[in-house]
Amino acid sequence: MIFMLCLVCVMLVPLAPAGLSLVHQGLGRSRSSAHAMLSTLCVLAVTAIAFVLFGFSWAGVPGGAAHTLLVHGARWNWIGAEAFFAHGLRFDGSNGSLVLCLQMFTVGLAAIIPVSAGMDRWRLAPICASSLFLAAIAYPLFAHWVWGGGWLGQLGANFGIGAGFVDCGGSSVIHVVGGLAALSVAWILGPRDGKYTDDGTPTAIPGHNIVLVMAGCLLALVGWMGLNCAGSLLFYNLEPAQLVRVLINTMLSASGACLVAVAITQLRYGKPDASISANGWVGGLVAGSAGCAFVSPFAALLTGLVAGTLVTYLVEIFEMRLYVDDPGGAISVHAGAGIWGLLAVGIMGHIGAATHAGQLLAQVIGVTTLLGCMLPLVHGGNVLLSRVMRYRVDASGDWQGMDVRELGAGAYPEFVVHSDEFVPR
Amino acid sequence: MVSAGGQNQFSKTEEFSIDLGNLLAWISGRLREGDSLRMLGCLLLLSGWIIVLAALVLLSSYGERVAFVAAGAAVEVLGLALLILRYREPKESNI
């Protein structure tokens, strides 16, 4: 029964990258939308192949083969040691086969996050190369530490720190890792042409299809529910009856974040901002994932409210203060809200006999690992790749659009903008 | 580049010193471009993480661990701030 339940949950997970890709595509320019969608498909394909062939070996499964170090009497589990090419994995309902299936989709979800930050200027070949690096090296390493029986997940057992680092739905493994990769890509690519004026004032480049963005949010909700349930069942041995709490918490977190984003933009700009509210929704899903099985519904709502507020202001700080051009708001939504969600587990979570102080310390150690190890690793990898292959499209490609430049045809060939449509009547 | 042995060096040593000079010129070029500060930012991030790991291995009491983890996090914040500033600056000058 649990196998079937897990399988159904895993089968819902691809809706999360589907929804996110619509969000990203809708928030970009129309002249790069086909390129954005093709990039997403290529990323999902590259990461699935790379993860099954290599990544899964290092990501490992809880209780599976791993390379360990014995330091001061404590066993440090650093990296998985499963066979390459999923060799020897039994496809008979084993936990390992379900973990492989789930992570084949989640690694793609992590890798499409940087595509959003590099939209309208990141070429297809480096997108695939960067995704390959993420899926084969960076993601499996951190996934093993948290979900594969690695040292972060074992902080409680080995060092008596809370119940170890906890992340049910992948706030850290998927979203913060992806969000940090997005930050690295945005740094390397620089802003789009015309994004900033000569005096440094940012220009608004609105998304071309906000309806697709909203539809993407709804699709993502279904995918997230599957992801949170599958993660809780597979990595934290949650009882099936407890899944109701996971579903309620997921919805409440997204709801709180979206509504607070609507309220803040209404107060600040006089009208609700649809794109920021959509980002708030996704930010709530991201933040709520970490502790969806271990917090009360009220705590999930609170997590969402803070995440929505954080996303609303972070988007503005990155764009206006730090000159980071992130068309889809991926850094704020995935890295910013993700880190908050991880800390919220320590503040509001109830995990076995772990104290709040101990659990918060475990979560902080996880966050410092993300910033201190994963960010240099991902950024170093992207910088090296950018020296080997040109990341950014040339100047003419910027105004021509990625569709025509890289694919040879636009996404909307019959879509003509008439200048008189913008004349006030 | 002046070799350590002064002018009475064999030609082989001079060749070596010239090569070393080229290497130093290349490195100083990198330093001028601001890559060094970005690298320093990444190294600070890494150092902060190592402090956190050291706290786990070397210390046992909760209070000491909290202090070391906070120190490691502070070093990481410094590194992140340095990275953000270095990536922010060229954008300002280019725009």
XYZ file of C-alpha atoms in Angstrom:
520
model
C 0.000 0.000 0.000
C 2.795 2.399 0.918
C 4.584 1.556 -2.331
C 1.496 2.448 -4.369
C 0.994 5.620 -2.360
C 4.607 6.658 -2.934
C 4.335 5.859 -6.613
C 1.223 8.005 -7.026
C 2.924 10.886 -5.195
C 6.051 10.537 -7.334
C 3.924 10.550 -10.471
C 2.539 13.950 -9.486
C 6.015 15.474 -9.087
C 6.600 16.288 -12.816
C 3.751 18.792 -12.511
C 6.041 20.939 -10.342
C 8.657 21.562 -13.079
C 5.800 21.879 -15.597
C 4.221 24.618 -13.500
C 7.515 26.360 -12.817
C 8.414 26.353 -16.509
C 5.136 28.110 -17.301
C 5.821 30.649 -14.563
C 9.314 31.309 -15.933
C 8.178 31.464 -19.537
C 5.321 33.828 -18.773
C 7.564 36.189 -16.824
C 10.055 36.454 -19.702
C 9.789 38.301 -22.995
C 7.593 36.917 -25.779
C 10.560 36.917 -28.160
C 12.381 34.372 -25.969
C 9.467 32.208 -24.824
C 9.965 29.234 -27.156
C 13.625 29.210 -26.193
C 12.696 29.207 -22.505
C 10.381 26.216 -22.931
C 12.857 24.294 -25.076
C 15.558 25.035 -22.501
C 13.326 23.568 -19.803
C 12.768 20.394 -21.826
C 16.500 20.063 -22.531
C 17.332 20.636 -18.875
C 14.867 17.968 -17.754
C 16.299 15.553 -20.325
C 19.963 16.238 -19.500
C 19.438 16.045 -15.741
C 17.379 12.846 -15.889
C 20.052 11.077 -17.938
C 22.950 12.444 -15.875
C 21.297 11.613 -12.576
C 20.370 8.044 -13.481
C 23.801 7.368 -14.988
C 26.051 9.102 -12.434
C 24.265 11.310 -9.901
C 22.308 8.560 -8.177
C 25.534 6.751 -7.373
C 26.686 9.698 -5.258
C 23.263 10.723 -3.943
C 22.626 7.222 -2.635
C 19.722 6.017 -0.539
C 19.204 6.011 3.240
C 21.036 2.998 4.642
C 22.714 2.298 1.318
C 26.393 2.059 0.405
C 28.424 5.170 1.204
C 31.964 6.446 1.740
C 32.460 7.368 5.383
C 35.197 8.906 7.511
C 35.739 8.138 11.172
C 36.549 11.447 12.906
C 36.725 11.720 16.720
C 34.749 8.540 17.064
C 31.888 9.814 14.917
C 31.152 8.330 11.515
C 30.907 11.048 8.817
C 28.949 9.877 5.843
C 30.181 12.075 2.974
C 29.088 10.603 -0.317
C 27.060 7.726 -1.661
C 28.747 4.709 -3.184
C 25.990 3.055 -5.193
C 26.880 1.478 -8.534
C 26.916 3.705 -11.631
C 24.119 3.482 -14.210
C 21.735 2.306 -11.440
C 23.390 -1.086 -11.837
C 22.099 -3.686 -9.428
C 19.102 -1.632 -8.347
C 16.094 -3.874 -7.829
C 12.904 -2.626 -9.461
C 10.596 -4.652 -7.285
C 9.105 -1.925 -5.146
C 12.320 -1.327 -3.243
C 12.909 1.980 -1.483
C 15.940 2.628 -3.681
C 13.971 2.423 -6.925
C 11.391 4.910 -5.623
C 14.134 7.279 -4.437
C 15.778 7.120 -7.865
C 12.461 7.795 -9.588
C 11.642 10.742 -7.309
C 15.075 12.325 -7.565
C 15.173 11.922 -11.339
C 12.373 14.525 -11.365
C 13.548 16.675 -8.457
C 17.021 17.171 -9.931
C 15.309 18.558 -13.043
C 13.231 20.846 -10.846
C 16.431 22.189 -9.239
C 18.121 22.689 -12.593
C 15.307 24.670 -14.249
C 15.514 27.332 -11.517
C 18.690 28.962 -12.967
C 17.029 29.023 -16.413
C 14.600 31.565 -15.001
C 17.407 33.858 -13.813
C 19.213 33.647 -17.152
C 16.134 34.139 -19.311
C 16.373 36.246 -22.488
C 20.192 36.016 -22.653
C 21.497 32.557 -21.634
C 22.384 30.332 -24.584
C 21.063 26.780 -24.891
C 24.407 24.918 -24.979
C 25.730 26.399 -21.700
C 22.309 25.844 -20.130
C 22.694 22.124 -20.856
C 26.328 22.082 -19.660
C 25.479 23.888 -16.424
C 22.557 21.537 -15.812
C 24.823 18.555 -16.387
C 27.224 19.861 -13.742
C 24.372 20.447 -11.318
C 22.793 17.038 -11.864
C 26.005 15.028 -11.826
C 27.948 16.725 -9.028
C 26.375 19.518 -6.950
C 22.846 18.179 -6.436
C 23.827 14.547 -5.657
C 26.368 15.692 -3.073
C 23.890 17.752 -1.068
C 21.040 15.288 -1.657
C 23.196 12.588 -0.095
C 24.010 14.726 2.914
C 20.324 15.369 3.630
C 18.311 12.518 2.109
C 20.838 9.750 1.528
C 21.849 9.107 5.135
C 24.662 11.689 4.974
C 26.221 13.689 7.786
C 23.694 16.554 7.792
C 20.740 14.233 8.229
C 22.699 12.345 10.904
C 23.584 15.421 13.011
C 21.140 14.207 15.671
C 22.392 10.623 15.826
C 26.123 11.448 15.633
C 26.389 14.760 17.476
C 23.162 15.020 19.458
C 22.042 18.137 17.577
C 18.241 18.103 17.378
C 16.869 15.419 15.089
C 19.471 16.256 12.454
C 18.953 18.586 9.525
C 15.352 18.181 8.355
C 13.953 18.950 4.910
C 10.876 16.947 3.917
C 10.033 18.433 0.547
C 13.371 19.696 -0.725
C 13.533 23.343 0.322
C 17.307 22.978 0.588
C 18.181 20.079 -1.703
C 16.088 21.357 -4.596
C 15.271 25.014 -4.116
C 18.159 26.638 -2.284
C 20.697 24.716 -4.387
C 18.804 25.773 -7.531
C 18.388 29.338 -6.255
C 22.112 29.675 -5.523
C 22.869 28.355 -9.010
C 20.466 31.016 -10.319
C 22.379 33.695 -8.416
C 25.649 32.455 -9.892
C 24.216 32.479 -13.422
C 22.759 35.980 -12.995
C 26.145 37.237 -11.754
C 28.004 35.727 -14.693
C 25.513 36.825 -17.372
C 24.924 40.360 -16.111
C 21.678 42.242 -16.754
C 19.703 42.238 -20.011
C 20.394 45.080 -22.410
C 18.095 47.952 -21.547
C 17.369 46.703 -18.046
C 19.181 49.651 -16.442
C 19.367 53.220 -17.662
C 22.577 55.242 -17.735
C 22.049 56.456 -14.171
C 21.429 52.923 -12.906
C 17.642 53.141 -12.643
C 16.057 49.748 -13.374
C 13.572 49.595 -16.233
C 10.470 47.448 -15.832
C 10.418 44.617 -18.374
C 7.030 43.034 -17.634
C 6.295 39.372 -18.261
C 4.594 38.699 -21.574
C 1.845 36.300 -20.431
C 0.637 36.575 -16.855
C -2.174 34.052 -17.476
C 0.415 31.362 -18.139
C 2.165 32.401 -14.925
C -1.021 31.903 -12.898
C -1.784 28.586 -14.598
C 1.755 27.535 -13.775
C 1.180 28.356 -10.109
C -1.858 26.075 -9.996
C -0.026 23.237 -11.730
C 2.919 23.687 -9.383
C 0.625 23.299 -6.366
C -0.366 19.783 -7.447
C 3.249 18.869 -8.160
C 4.356 20.248 -4.792
C 1.754 18.196 -2.951
C 3.105 15.072 -4.591
C 6.684 16.121 -3.873
C 6.098 16.925 -0.197
C 4.172 13.697 0.376
C 6.734 11.563 -1.460
C 9.658 13.166 0.396
C 7.988 12.732 3.777
C 7.151 9.076 3.094
C 10.483 8.069 1.581
C 12.987 10.027 3.680
C 11.218 10.511 7.027
C 9.087 7.343 7.172
C 5.892 9.282 7.750
C 2.747 7.266 8.399
C 0.322 7.494 5.445
C -2.359 8.936 7.738
C -0.082 11.910 8.424
C -0.118 12.918 4.748
C -3.296 14.900 5.328
C -1.265 17.278 7.488
C 1.312 17.586 4.692
C -1.358 18.534 2.165
C -3.002 21.063 4.492
C 0.328 22.650 5.403
C 1.399 22.895 1.759
C -1.812 24.693 0.809
C -1.779 26.986 3.844
C 1.809 28.042 3.299
C 1.196 28.925 -0.357
C -2.056 30.693 0.508
C -0.510 32.824 3.227
C 2.424 33.819 1.021
C 0.241 34.737 -1.943
C -2.236 36.772 0.097
C 0.462 38.702 1.913
C 2.133 39.503 -1.433
C -1.230 40.728 -2.767
C -1.732 42.865 0.349
C 1.776 44.352 0.324
C 1.681 45.270 -3.362
C -1.834 46.712 -2.902
C -0.575 48.876 -0.049
C 2.613 49.957 -1.802
C 1.470 50.433 -5.402
C -2.267 50.953 -5.031
C -3.099 47.751 -6.965
C -2.095 44.112 -6.456
C 0.849 43.053 -8.599
C 0.045 39.768 -10.333
C 3.623 38.687 -11.035
C 4.888 39.380 -7.505
C 1.812 37.667 -6.057
C 2.537 34.618 -8.225
C 6.113 34.676 -6.977
C 4.727 34.879 -3.444
C 2.630 31.766 -4.088
C 5.654 29.791 -5.291
C 7.754 31.225 -2.444
C 5.163 29.930 0.025
C 5.309 26.481 -1.554
C 9.116 26.521 -1.343
C 9.251 27.687 2.278
C 6.503 25.323 3.418
C 8.195 22.254 1.904
C 10.941 21.963 4.508
C 8.753 21.281 7.515
C 5.442 20.272 5.929
C 5.275 17.048 7.968
C 6.514 18.480 11.270
C 4.744 21.790 11.832
C 1.191 22.676 12.841
C -1.160 24.237 10.267
C -0.858 27.577 12.073
C 2.949 27.409 11.846
C 2.684 26.563 8.138
C 0.490 29.614 7.605
C 2.969 31.765 9.515
C 5.824 30.342 7.448
C 3.927 31.306 4.309
C 3.154 34.820 5.533
C 6.811 35.522 6.265
C 7.894 33.908 2.964
C 5.485 36.079 0.974
C 6.754 39.220 2.677
C 10.361 38.171 2.152
C 9.874 37.431 -1.542
C 8.113 40.741 -2.169
C 10.990 42.758 -0.731
C 13.842 40.523 -1.906
C 12.753 40.832 -5.546
C 13.040 44.586 -5.216
C 16.370 44.492 -3.344
C 17.987 42.221 -5.927
C 16.722 44.328 -8.819
C 17.161 47.844 -7.473
C 20.000 47.649 -4.955
C 22.183 44.762 -6.082
C 21.693 45.157 -9.866
C 20.941 41.469 -10.264
C 18.634 41.030 -13.250
C 16.501 38.001 -12.403
C 13.465 38.095 -14.743
C 11.555 35.325 -12.955
C 12.514 36.282 -9.391
C 14.052 32.823 -8.979
C 16.746 33.844 -6.504
C 14.299 35.477 -4.102
C 11.669 32.763 -4.458
C 13.866 29.682 -4.262
C 16.979 30.706 -2.322
C 15.420 33.413 -0.120
C 12.158 31.699 0.791
C 13.905 28.315 0.923
C 16.382 29.464 3.563
C 13.560 30.963 5.612
C 11.605 27.700 5.370
C 14.585 25.741 6.666
C 15.001 28.049 9.644
C 11.248 27.963 10.312
C 11.481 24.208 10.905
C 13.912 24.881 13.734
C 11.749 27.625 15.194
C 8.311 26.049 14.892
C 8.816 22.353 14.139
C 8.031 19.454 16.482
C 10.285 16.565 15.520
C 10.325 13.685 17.974
C 12.055 14.597 21.235
C 14.285 17.271 19.677
C 14.319 20.644 21.427
C 13.690 23.834 19.453
C 17.196 25.112 20.263
C 18.878 21.911 19.114
C 16.779 21.701 15.963
C 17.407 25.337 15.119
C 21.164 24.735 15.436
C 20.888 21.760 13.070
C 18.971 23.870 10.557
C 21.514 26.718 10.824
C 24.334 24.241 10.179
C 22.469 23.127 7.057
C 22.052 26.719 5.863
C 25.744 27.499 6.473
C 26.612 24.388 4.461
C 24.465 25.631 1.590
C 26.124 29.050 1.597
C 29.637 27.961 2.530
C 29.989 24.848 0.425
C 27.309 24.681 -2.264
C 27.493 28.327 -3.393
C 31.296 28.265 -4.009
C 30.978 24.845 -5.661
C 28.153 25.857 -7.989
C 29.614 29.280 -8.721
C 33.087 27.884 -9.326
C 31.641 25.304 -11.706
C 29.692 27.937 -13.627
C 32.686 30.306 -13.819
C 34.887 27.514 -15.204
C 32.219 26.514 -17.725
C 31.800 30.150 -18.780
C 35.532 30.242 -19.626
C 35.132 27.186 -21.851
C 31.916 28.204 -23.607
C 30.267 31.586 -24.071
C 27.329 31.842 -21.667
C 25.679 34.978 -22.945
C 24.167 35.647 -26.352
C 25.877 38.484 -28.245
C 24.560 42.045 -28.269
C 22.452 41.634 -31.414
C 20.837 38.544 -29.940
C 19.667 40.599 -26.990
C 17.280 42.744 -29.045
C 16.563 40.076 -31.657
C 15.311 37.653 -29.006
C 16.501 34.146 -28.199
C 13.783 32.495 -30.315
C 14.943 33.914 -33.626
C 18.589 33.957 -32.627
C 18.928 30.383 -31.447
C 15.870 28.575 -32.800
C 15.376 30.439 -36.083
C 11.690 31.199 -35.510
C 9.563 33.051 -32.993
C 7.113 31.448 -30.583
C 4.172 33.493 -31.852
C 4.676 33.949 -35.621
C 1.185 35.368 -36.163
C 1.307 37.614 -33.146
C 1.713 41.157 -34.448
C 1.964 44.177 -32.203
C 0.297 47.181 -33.761
C 1.566 50.507 -32.588
C -1.946 51.984 -32.493
C -2.984 49.424 -29.847
C -1.138 51.547 -27.331
C -2.681 54.862 -28.348
C -5.061 56.087 -25.597
C -8.663 56.261 -26.815
C 61.643 40.597 -12.053
C 65.046 40.544 -10.346
C 66.447 37.120 -9.621
C 67.694 36.388 -6.129
C 71.289 35.813 -7.276
C 71.833 39.293 -8.763
C 73.604 39.809 -12.132
C 76.103 36.915 -11.891
C 73.469 34.284 -12.575
C 73.619 31.651 -15.285
C 71.402 32.193 -18.284
C 69.193 29.268 -17.233
C 68.300 31.102 -14.040
C 67.519 34.262 -16.002
C 65.149 32.350 -18.255
C 63.414 31.006 -15.195
C 63.122 34.466 -13.677
C 61.613 35.797 -16.913
C 59.008 33.049 -16.949
C 58.225 33.697 -13.342
C 57.846 37.373 -14.209
C 55.315 36.513 -16.870
C 53.400 34.401 -14.402
C 53.398 37.198 -11.846
C 52.288 39.662 -14.524
C 49.409 37.347 -15.398
C 48.468 36.991 -11.745
C 48.655 40.743 -11.144
C 46.468 41.235 -14.225
C 43.909 38.948 -12.645
C 44.226 40.874 -9.388
C 43.538 44.178 -11.116
C 40.438 42.774 -12.760
C 38.907 42.136 -9.399
C 38.922 38.343 -9.741
C 40.990 38.099 -6.592
C 38.306 39.681 -4.452
C 35.695 37.347 -5.907
C 37.971 34.442 -5.127
C 38.500 35.834 -1.648
C 34.723 36.001 -1.223
C 34.421 32.333 -2.174
C 37.303 31.434 0.140
C 35.633 33.266 3.017
C 32.425 31.327 2.365
C 34.392 28.103 2.433
C 36.310 29.155 5.566
C 33.077 29.891 7.399
C 31.809 26.426 6.565
C 35.045 24.837 7.776
C 34.690 26.705 11.090
C 31.206 25.213 11.427
C 32.545 21.721 10.691
C 35.360 22.239 13.197
C 32.797 23.147 15.834
C 31.069 19.812 15.316
C 34.261 17.799 15.553
C 36.171 19.612 18.281
C 33.487 20.881 20.648
C 30.889 19.029 22.620
C 28.894 21.524 24.673
C 25.873 23.199 23.106
C 26.942 26.745 24.003
C 30.416 26.388 22.482
C 28.996 24.910 19.329
C 26.479 27.735 18.993
C 29.282 30.299 19.365
C 31.458 28.608 16.727
C 28.574 28.107 14.321
C 27.648 31.801 14.739
C 31.288 32.762 14.057
C 31.332 30.570 10.941
C 28.066 32.086 9.757
C 29.483 35.588 10.296
C 32.532 34.746 8.161
C 30.181 33.425 5.463
C 28.154 36.631 5.558
C 31.399 38.586 5.027
C 32.279 36.405 2.052
C 28.794 36.742 0.570
C 28.873 40.509 1.032
C 32.241 40.680 -0.719
C 30.950 38.602 -3.637
C 27.807 40.716 -3.933
C 29.807 43.955 -3.910
C 32.313 42.717 -6.481
C 29.577 41.584 -8.834
C 27.610 44.749 -8.230
C 30.415 47.163 -9.011
C 31.101 46.328 -12.663
C 27.427 46.445 -13.401
C 27.289 49.972 -12.074
C 30.247 51.060 -14.173
C 28.933 49.337 -17.301
C 25.390 50.605 -17.170
